[in-house]
Coordinates of C-alpha atoms in Angstrom, one line a residue:
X1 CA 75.3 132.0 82.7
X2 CA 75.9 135.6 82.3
X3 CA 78.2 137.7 84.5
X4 CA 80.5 140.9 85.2
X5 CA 83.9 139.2 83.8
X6 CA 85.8 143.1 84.4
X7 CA 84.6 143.1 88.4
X8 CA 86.9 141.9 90.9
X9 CA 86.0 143.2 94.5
X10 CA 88.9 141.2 95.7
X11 CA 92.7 141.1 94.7
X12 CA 93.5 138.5 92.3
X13 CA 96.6 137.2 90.5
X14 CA 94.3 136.4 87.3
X15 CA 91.3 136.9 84.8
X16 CA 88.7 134.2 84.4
X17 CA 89.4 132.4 81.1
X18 CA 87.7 132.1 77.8
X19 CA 87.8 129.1 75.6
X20 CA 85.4 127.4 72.4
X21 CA 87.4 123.8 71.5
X22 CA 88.1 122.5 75.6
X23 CA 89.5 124.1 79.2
X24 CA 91.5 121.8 82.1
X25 CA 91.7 123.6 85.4
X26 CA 93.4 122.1 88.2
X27 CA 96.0 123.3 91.2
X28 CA 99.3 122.8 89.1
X29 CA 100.4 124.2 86.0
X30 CA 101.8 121.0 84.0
X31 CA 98.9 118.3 84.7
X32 CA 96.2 121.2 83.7
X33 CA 99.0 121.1 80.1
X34 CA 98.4 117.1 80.2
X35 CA 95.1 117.3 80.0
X36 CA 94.6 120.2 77.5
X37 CA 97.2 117.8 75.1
X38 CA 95.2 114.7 75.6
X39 CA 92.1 116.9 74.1
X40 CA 93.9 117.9 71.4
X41 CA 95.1 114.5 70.7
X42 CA 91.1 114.1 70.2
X43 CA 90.4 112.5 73.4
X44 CA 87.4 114.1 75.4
X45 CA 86.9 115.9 78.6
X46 CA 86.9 112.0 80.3
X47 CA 90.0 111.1 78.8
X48 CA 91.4 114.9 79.9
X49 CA 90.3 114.2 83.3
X50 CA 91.6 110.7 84.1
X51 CA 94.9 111.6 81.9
X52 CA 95.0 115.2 84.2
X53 CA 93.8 112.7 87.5
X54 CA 97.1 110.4 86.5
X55 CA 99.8 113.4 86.1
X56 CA 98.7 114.6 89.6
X57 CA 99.1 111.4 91.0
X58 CA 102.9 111.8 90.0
X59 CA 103.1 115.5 89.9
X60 CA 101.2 116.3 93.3
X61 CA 102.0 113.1 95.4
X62 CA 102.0 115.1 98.4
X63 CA 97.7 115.2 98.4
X64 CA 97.1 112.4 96.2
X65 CA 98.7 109.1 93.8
X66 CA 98.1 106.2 92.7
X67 CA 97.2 104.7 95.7
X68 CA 94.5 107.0 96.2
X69 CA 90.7 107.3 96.0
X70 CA 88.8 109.4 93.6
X71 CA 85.1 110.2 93.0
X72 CA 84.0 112.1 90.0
X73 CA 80.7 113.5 88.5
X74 CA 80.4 113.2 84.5
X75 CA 78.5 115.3 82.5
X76 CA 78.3 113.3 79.3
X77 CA 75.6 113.7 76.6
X78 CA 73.3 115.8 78.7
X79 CA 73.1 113.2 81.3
X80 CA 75.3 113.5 85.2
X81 CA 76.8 110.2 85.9
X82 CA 78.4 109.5 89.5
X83 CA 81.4 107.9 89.8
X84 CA 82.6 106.3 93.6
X85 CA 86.6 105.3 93.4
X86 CA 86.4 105.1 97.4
X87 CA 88.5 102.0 99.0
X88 CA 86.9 99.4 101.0
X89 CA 88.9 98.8 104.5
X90 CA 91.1 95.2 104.6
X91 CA 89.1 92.0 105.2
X92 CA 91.7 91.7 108.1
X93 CA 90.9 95.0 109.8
X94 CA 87.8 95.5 112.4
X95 CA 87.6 97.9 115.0
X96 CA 87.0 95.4 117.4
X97 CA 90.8 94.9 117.2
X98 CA 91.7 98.5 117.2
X99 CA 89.7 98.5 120.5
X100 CA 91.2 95.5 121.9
X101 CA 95.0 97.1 120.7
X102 CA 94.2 100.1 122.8
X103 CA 93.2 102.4 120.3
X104 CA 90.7 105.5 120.9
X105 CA 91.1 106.5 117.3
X106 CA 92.1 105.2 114.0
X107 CA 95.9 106.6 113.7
X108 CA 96.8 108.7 110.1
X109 CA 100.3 106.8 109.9
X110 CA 101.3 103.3 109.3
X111 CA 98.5 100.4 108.1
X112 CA 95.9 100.8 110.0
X113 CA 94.3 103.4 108.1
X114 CA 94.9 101.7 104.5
X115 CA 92.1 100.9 102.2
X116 CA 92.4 99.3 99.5
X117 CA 93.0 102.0 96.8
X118 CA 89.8 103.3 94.2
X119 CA 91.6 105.3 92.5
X120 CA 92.9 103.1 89.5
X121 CA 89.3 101.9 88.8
X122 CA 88.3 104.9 88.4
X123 CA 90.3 105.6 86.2
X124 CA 89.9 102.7 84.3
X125 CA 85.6 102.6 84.9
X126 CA 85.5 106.1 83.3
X127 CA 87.1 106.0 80.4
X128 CA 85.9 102.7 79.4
X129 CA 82.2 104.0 79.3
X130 CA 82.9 107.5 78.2
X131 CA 86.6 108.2 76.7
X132 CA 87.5 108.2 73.4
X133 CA 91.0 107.0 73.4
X134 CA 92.7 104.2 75.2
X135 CA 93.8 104.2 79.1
X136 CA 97.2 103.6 78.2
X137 CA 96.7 106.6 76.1
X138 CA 95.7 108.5 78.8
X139 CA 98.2 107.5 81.6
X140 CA 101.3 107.6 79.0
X141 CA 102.0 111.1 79.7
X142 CA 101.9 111.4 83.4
X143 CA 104.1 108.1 83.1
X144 CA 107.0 110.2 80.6
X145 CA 106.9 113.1 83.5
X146 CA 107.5 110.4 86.2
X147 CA 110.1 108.9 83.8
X148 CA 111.8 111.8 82.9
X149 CA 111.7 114.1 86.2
X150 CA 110.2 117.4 86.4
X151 CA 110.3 120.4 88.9
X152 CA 108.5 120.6 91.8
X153 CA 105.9 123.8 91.8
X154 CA 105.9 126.3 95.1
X155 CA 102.8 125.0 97.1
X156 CA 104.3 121.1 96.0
X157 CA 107.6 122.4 97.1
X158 CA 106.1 123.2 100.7
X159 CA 104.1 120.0 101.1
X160 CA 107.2 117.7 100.4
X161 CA 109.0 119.2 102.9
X162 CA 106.4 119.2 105.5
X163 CA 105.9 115.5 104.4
X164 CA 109.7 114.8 105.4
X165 CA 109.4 116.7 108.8
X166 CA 106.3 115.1 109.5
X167 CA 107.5 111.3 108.9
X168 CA 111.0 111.6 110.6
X169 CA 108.8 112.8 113.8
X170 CA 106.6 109.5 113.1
X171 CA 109.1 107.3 112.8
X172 CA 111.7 108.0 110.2
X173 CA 113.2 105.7 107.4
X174 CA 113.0 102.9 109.6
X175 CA 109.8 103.2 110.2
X176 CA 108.4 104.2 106.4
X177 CA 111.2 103.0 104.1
X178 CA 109.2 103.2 101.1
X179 CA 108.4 106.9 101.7
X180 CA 112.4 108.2 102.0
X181 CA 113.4 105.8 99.3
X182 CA 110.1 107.3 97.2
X183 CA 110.2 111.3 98.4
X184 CA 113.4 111.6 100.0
X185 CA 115.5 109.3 98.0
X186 CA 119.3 111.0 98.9
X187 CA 117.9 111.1 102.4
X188 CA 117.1 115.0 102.7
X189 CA 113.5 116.9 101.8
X190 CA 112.7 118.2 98.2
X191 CA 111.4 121.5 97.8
X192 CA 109.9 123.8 95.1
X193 CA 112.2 123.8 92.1
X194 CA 113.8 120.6 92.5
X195 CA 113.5 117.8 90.3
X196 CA 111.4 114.9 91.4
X197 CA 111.5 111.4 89.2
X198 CA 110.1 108.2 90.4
X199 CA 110.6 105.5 87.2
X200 CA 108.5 103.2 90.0
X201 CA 105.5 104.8 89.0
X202 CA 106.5 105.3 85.4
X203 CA 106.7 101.5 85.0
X204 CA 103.1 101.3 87.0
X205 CA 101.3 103.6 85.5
X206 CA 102.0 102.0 82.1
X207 CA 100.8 98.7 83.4
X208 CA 97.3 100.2 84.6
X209 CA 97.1 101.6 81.0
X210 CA 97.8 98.1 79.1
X211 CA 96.1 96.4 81.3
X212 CA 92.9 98.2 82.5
X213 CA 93.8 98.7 85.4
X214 CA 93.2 94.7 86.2
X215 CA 97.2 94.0 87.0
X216 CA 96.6 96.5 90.1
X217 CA 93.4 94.2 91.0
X218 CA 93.8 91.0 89.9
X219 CA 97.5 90.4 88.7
X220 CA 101.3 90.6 89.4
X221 CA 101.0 94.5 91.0
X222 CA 97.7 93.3 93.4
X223 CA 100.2 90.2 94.4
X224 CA 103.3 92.5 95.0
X225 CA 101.3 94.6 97.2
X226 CA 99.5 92.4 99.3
X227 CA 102.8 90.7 99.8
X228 CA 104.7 93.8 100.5
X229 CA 102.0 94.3 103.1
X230 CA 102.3 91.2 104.3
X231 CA 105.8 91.3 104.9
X232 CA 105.6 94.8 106.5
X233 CA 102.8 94.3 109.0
X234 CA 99.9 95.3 107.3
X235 CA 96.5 94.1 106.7
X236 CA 95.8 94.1 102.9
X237 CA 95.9 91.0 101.4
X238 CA 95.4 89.7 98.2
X239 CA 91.1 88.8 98.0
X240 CA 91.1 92.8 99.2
X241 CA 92.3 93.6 96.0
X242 CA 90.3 91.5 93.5
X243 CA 86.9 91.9 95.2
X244 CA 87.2 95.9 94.3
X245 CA 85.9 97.6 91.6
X246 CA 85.1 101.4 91.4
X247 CA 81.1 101.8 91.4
X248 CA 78.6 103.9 89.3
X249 CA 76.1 105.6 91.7
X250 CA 73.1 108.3 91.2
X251 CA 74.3 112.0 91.9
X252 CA 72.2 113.8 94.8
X253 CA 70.9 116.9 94.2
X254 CA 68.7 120.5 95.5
X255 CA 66.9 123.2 94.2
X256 CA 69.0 126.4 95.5
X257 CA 67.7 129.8 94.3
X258 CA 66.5 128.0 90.1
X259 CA 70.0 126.2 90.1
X260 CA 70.1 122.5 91.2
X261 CA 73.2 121.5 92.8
X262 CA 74.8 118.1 92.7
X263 CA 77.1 116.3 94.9
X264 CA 78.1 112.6 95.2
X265 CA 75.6 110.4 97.7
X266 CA 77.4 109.1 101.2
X267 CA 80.0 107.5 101.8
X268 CA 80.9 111.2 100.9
X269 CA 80.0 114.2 102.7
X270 CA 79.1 116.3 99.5
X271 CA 75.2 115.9 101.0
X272 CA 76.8 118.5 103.4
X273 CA 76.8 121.4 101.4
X274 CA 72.6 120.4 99.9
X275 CA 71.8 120.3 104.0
X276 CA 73.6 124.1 104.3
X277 CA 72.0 125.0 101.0
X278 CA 68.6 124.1 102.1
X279 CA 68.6 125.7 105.7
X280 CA 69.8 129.2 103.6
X281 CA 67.2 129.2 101.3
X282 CA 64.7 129.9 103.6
X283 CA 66.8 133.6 104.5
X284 CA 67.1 136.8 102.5
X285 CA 70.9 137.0 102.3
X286 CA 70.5 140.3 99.9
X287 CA 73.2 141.3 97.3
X288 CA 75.9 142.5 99.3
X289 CA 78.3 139.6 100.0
X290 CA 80.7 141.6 102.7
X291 CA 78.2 141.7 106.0
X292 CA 78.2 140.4 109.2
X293 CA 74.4 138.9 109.0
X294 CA 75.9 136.7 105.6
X295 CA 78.5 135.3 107.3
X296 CA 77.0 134.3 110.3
X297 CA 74.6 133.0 108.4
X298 CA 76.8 130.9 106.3
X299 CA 78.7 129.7 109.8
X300 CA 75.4 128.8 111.5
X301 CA 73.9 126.7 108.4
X302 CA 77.6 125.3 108.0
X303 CA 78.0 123.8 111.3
X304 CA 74.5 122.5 111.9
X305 CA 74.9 120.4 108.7
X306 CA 78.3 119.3 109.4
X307 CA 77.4 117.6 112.5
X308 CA 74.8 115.8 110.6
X309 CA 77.2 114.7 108.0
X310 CA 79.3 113.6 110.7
X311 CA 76.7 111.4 112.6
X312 CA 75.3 110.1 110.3
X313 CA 76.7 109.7 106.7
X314 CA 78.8 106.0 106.5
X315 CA 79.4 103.6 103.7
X316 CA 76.0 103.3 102.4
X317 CA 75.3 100.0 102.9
X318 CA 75.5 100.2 106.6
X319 CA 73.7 103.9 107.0
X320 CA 70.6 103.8 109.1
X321 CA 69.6 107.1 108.7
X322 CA 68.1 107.9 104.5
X323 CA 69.0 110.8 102.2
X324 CA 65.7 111.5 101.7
X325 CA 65.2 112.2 105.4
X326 CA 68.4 114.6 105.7
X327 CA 67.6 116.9 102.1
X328 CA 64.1 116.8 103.5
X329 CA 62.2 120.2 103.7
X330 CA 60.7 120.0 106.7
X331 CA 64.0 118.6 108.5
X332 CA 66.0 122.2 106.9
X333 CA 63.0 124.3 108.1
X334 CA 63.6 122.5 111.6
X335 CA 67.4 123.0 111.4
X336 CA 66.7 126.6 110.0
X337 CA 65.2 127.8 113.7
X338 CA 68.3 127.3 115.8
X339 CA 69.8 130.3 113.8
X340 CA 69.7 133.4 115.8
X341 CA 71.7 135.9 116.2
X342 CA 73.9 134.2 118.3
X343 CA 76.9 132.0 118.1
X344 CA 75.2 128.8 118.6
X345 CA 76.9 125.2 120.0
X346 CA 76.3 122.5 117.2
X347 CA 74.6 119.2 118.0
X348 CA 73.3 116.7 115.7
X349 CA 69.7 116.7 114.6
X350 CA 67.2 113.9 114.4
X351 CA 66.2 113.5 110.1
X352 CA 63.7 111.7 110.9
X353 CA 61.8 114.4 111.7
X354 CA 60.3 114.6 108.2
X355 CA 96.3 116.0 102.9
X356 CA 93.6 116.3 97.9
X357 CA 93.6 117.3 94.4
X358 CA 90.6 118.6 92.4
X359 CA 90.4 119.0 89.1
X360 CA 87.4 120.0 85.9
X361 CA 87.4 119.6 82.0
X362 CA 85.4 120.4 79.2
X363 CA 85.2 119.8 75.3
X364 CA 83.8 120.7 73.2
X365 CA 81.5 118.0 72.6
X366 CA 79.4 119.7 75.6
X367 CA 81.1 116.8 78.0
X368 CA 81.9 118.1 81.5
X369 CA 84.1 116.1 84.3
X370 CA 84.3 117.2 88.0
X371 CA 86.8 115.2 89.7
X372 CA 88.3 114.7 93.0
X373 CA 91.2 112.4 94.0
X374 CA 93.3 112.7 97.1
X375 CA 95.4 110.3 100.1
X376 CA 93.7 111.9 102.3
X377 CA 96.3 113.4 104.9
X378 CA 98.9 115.0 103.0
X379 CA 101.2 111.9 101.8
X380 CA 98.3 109.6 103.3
X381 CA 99.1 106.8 105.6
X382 CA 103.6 106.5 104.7
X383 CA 103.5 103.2 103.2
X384 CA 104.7 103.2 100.3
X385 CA 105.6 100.1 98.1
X386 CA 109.4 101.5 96.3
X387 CA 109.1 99.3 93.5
X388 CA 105.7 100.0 92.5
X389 CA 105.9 103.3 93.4
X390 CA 102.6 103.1 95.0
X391 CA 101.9 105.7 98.1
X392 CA 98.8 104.0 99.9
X393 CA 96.1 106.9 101.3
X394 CA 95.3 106.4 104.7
X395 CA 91.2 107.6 103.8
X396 CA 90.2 104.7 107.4
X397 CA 92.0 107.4 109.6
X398 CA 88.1 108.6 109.5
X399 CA 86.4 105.7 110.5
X400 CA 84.6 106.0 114.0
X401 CA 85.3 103.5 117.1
X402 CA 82.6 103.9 118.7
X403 CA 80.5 100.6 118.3
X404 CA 77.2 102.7 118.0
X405 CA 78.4 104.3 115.2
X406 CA 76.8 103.9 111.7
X407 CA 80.6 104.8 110.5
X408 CA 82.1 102.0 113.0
X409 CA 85.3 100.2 111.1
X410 CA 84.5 97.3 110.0
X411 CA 85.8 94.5 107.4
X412 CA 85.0 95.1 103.7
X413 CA 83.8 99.1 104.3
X414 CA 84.0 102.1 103.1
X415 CA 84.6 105.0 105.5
X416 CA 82.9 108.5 105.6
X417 CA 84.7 110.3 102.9
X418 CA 85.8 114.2 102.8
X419 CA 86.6 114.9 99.0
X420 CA 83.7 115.6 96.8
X421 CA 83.3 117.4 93.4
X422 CA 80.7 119.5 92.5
X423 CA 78.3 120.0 89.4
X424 CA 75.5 122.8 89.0
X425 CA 72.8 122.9 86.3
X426 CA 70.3 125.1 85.5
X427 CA 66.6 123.9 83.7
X428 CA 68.1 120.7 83.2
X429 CA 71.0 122.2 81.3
X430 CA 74.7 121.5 82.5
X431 CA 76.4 124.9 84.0
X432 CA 79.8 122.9 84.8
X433 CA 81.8 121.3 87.0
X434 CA 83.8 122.9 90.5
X435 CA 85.0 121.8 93.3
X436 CA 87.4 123.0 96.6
X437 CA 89.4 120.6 97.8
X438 CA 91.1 120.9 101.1
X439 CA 89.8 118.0 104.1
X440 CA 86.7 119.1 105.9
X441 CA 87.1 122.7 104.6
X442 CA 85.4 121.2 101.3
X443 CA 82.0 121.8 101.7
X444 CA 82.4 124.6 103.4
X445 CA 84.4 125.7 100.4
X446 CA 81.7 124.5 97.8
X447 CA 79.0 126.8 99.9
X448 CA 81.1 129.8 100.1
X449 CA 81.8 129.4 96.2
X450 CA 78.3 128.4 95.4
X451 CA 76.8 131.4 97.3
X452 CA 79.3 134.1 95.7
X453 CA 78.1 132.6 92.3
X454 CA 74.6 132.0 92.8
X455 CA 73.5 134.7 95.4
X456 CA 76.0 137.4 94.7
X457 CA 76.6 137.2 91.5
X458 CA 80.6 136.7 90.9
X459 CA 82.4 135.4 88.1
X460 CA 84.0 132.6 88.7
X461 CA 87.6 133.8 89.6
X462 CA 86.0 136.8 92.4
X463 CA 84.1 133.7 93.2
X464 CA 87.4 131.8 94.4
X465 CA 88.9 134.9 95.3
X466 CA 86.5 136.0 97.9
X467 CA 88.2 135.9 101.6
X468 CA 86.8 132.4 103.5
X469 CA 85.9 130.6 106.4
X470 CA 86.4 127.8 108.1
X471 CA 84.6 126.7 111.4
X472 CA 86.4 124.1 112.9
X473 CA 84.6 122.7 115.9
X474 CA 82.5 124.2 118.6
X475 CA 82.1 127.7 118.0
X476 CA 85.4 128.7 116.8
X477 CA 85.8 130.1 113.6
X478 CA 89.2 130.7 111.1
X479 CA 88.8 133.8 108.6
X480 CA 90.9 134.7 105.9
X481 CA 93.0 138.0 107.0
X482 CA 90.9 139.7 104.2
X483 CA 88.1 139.4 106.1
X484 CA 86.7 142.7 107.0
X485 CA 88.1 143.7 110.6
X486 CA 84.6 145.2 111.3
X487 CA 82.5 142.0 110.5
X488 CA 85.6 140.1 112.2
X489 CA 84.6 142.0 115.4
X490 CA 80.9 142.0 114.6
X491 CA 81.0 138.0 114.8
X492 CA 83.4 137.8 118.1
X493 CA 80.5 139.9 119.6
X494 CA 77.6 137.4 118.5
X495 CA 80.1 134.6 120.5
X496 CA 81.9 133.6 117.6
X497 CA 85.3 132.6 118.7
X498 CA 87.5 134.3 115.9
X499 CA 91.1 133.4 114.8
X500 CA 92.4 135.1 111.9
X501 CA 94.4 133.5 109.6
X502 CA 97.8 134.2 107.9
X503 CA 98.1 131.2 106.3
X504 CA 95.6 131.1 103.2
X505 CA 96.3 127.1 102.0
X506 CA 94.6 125.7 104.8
X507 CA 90.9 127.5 103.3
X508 CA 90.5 125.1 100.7
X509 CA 91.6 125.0 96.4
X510 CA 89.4 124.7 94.0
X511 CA 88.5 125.4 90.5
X512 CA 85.7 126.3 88.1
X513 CA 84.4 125.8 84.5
X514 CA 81.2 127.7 83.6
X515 CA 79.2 127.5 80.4
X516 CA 79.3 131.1 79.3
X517 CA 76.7 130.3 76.4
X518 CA 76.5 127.1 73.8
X519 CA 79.8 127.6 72.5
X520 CA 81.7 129.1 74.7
X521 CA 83.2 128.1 78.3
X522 CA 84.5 130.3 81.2
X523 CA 87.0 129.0 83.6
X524 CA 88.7 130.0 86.9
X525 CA 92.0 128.6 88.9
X526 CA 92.3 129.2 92.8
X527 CA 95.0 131.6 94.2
X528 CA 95.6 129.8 97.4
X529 CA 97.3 127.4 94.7
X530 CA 99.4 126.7 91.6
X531 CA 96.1 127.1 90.3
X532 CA 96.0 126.9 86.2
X533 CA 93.5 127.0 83.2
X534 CA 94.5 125.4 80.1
X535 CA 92.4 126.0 77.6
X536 CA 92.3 126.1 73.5

């Protein structure tokens, strides 16, 4: 893929990046250094990613660790592999009893939204079918840095101490002991620049590597969490550990504009950003990015898919409603004729008509690994177990309680997911991995991104640059304050409810590695981050 690499419509901090031998890109400078080491140690992008994956599970705990969930697409030897690292929900837990307890929603905090983390096997899964060095290997580094301490970088900074404000208000440290004693261990909030060490997770991290990952499944660590949950009031239990394993799934894909896209299948919402895709292709957005008629466009497509995702994608063994059905032609073209120019009020369609880290890698070997791992809500649910060092996500905060629901919490089940990586292609060839992580602002991330590449033509660092939005419900609509003010107004007139936005985090972080030609890749970090490429 060719492209402009001395335009930059937008401000930007930084220049795309050119590399031959391997590239790591990720949101914080020293994991993106972890993984470029572990390539030069001769490990390949698989072992980059899962050694990268494991130094943000220490180095980033505020949107992911090692009691996480991951999913990852894996480009290796000119085939995509799918990867699912998604928890199952305790054998304990329905949602009869949340019912019966007075709940209307699964809450963020506490146990009930803890699933039994993926994020080990993952780990473990990929780099026994694709890396070249050991997973003890892999994990040793990310282990030293928990060991040794290391500062904490700005955006990390900010996240630990909205983690401490938002945990006193739940509840304090006698509420989520594990968490102060973990994050907050002389009893006051860490910020950007301080030292953070946790020898907890040093001392589990090198047990995952020596053992597979089977002690945190099927040995002493799965026994010291299911009693520590036990003892605490929670609902995982030991047979919630050892039935898991991470799972190896087929990638979904579309044809947008001679590139075919490719997301993870459901429980993950990556089929999203294929529905959006598929009701634009059908307009002539032109070659000018900045007007009022693309973004509308984008919004409208946006938020008719996302209330499909959200009716109807669940873990896939309970889903009623078939892929097929929702990437169908005929259902887009359907979808496609409630776009007017008007603001319009999203409802579901009918198919059947017809708080996360991202993070890419390349070699070069030509392997390619998109990869997505994250706790969900910031710190995820507060539980953490202080010896183990082990900060459990709390991913069931999205399951439904309505007993109609396909996405209904129930024993044994996965929940619908938000954190999805990306791969494009191009006449069967691999392009390269990107993502945007950032809650349910992903795929609306992963459409602006793929549009600006695709459609307009931007190298990958505009492409992350360009000023974003985010429709969050109804017809109300965030922008970035880059935003034009005249297409701002433009969109307020066509009864878009318009709130401009100071704040940039919140509109997603991602990253990019393009395949400049056979020898050569091209990489991009995201601003709204500690964005980094490492490359050699």
């Amino acid at each position: 893929m060719k492209f402009d690499t001395q335009k930059y419509s937008y401000a930007s901090r930084r220049t795309v990046s050119f590399a031959k031998n391997g590239m790591v890109a990720t949101s914080s400078p020293l994991p993106a250094q972890v993984g470029l080491d572990i390539l030069k140690k001769g490990g390949n992008a698989i072992d980059a990613a899962v050694a990268t994956a494991a130094a943000l599970s220490v180095m980033e705990p505020c949107s992911n660790g090692i009691g996480a969930d991951s999913f990852a697409l894996i480009w290796y030897q000119g085939k995509l592999y799918g990867l699912n690292g998604s928890g199952k929900s305790p054998y304990l837990i329905s949602g009869e009893k949340m019912l019966e307890k007075g709940c209307k929603a699964v809450s963020g905090d506490g146990w009930d939204p803890v699933m039994v983390p993926g994020t080990p096997s993952a780990w473990a899964e990929a780099v026994k079918k694709f890396g070249k060095l050991s997973l003890a290997e892999d994990v040793e580094p990310a282990a030293k840095y928990a060991e040794e301490g290391f500062p904490l970088a700005p955006n990390i900074g900010k996240q630990f101490k909205l983690g401490f404000k938002r945990f006193m208000k739940a509840g304090g440290p006698e509420r989520f002991p594990g968490w102060f004693a973990t994050f907050a261990p002389e009893g006051k909030a860490l910020g950007d620049g301080d030292i953070f060490r946790c020898e907890a997770m040093a001392k589990t991290l090198r047990e995952i590597g020596a053992t597979e990952a089977e002690s945190f499944y099927r040995g002493a660590m799965a026994k010291r969490m299911a009693e520590y949950s036990e003892e605490t009031g929670g609902w995982l239990r030991l047979n919630d550990f050892e039935d898991y394993r991470a799972e190896w799934v087929e990638p979904i894909t579309t044809n947008y504009h001679g590139y075919d896209v490719f997301e993870m299948p459901p429980n993950g919402h990556g089929i999203t950003v294929l529905m959006a895709l598929n009701i634009l292709k059908g307009f002539d957005l032109g070659k000018e990015r900045e007007t009022v008629d693309v973004y509308h466009k984008m919004i409208e497509a946006m938020k008719l898919a996302f209330v499909d995702g959200k009716e109807y994608v669940s873990d896939p063994k309970t889903m009623t409603t078939k892929v097929e059905a929702m990437l169908s032609e005929e259902y887009a073209a359907e979808r496609r004729k409630l776009i007017t120019d008007t603001a319009v009020m999203p409802e579901p369609g009918n198919p059947y008509c017809g708080g996360t880290v991202y993070l890419c890698t390349a070699d070069g070997e030509g392997n390619m690994v998109s990869w997505i791992q994250s706790n969900y809500q910031g710190f995820g649910s507060g539980m953490v177990v202080p010896d183990l060092g082990v900060s459990f996500n709390d991913r069931g905060a999205n399951f439904s309680l309505d007993p109609k629901s396909d996405n209904f919490l129930a024993p044994g089940k996965k929940a619908y997911h938000t954190i999805i990586p990306g791969f494009l292609c191009k006449d069967g060839k691999a392009i390269g991995p990107f993502g945007v992580m950032g809650g349910f602002m992903q795929p609306q991330g992963h459409l602006q991104v793929l549009l600006n590449t695709i459609d307009f033509g931007m190298n990958p660092q505009e492409a992350l640059d360009a000023p974003r939005f985010q429709w969050v419900g109804g017809k109300k609509v965030q922008l970035e304050r880059a935003v034009p003010t005249d297409i701002a107004l433009k969109l307020a007139a066509m009864g878009h409810e318009i709130e401009i936005m100071n704040d940039t985090y919140s509109m997603g972080r991602g990253e990019i590695i393009w395949r400049w030609d056979d020898e050569v890749l091209c990489g991009a970090a995201e601003p709204r981050a500690d964005g980094t490429v490492a490359c050699y």
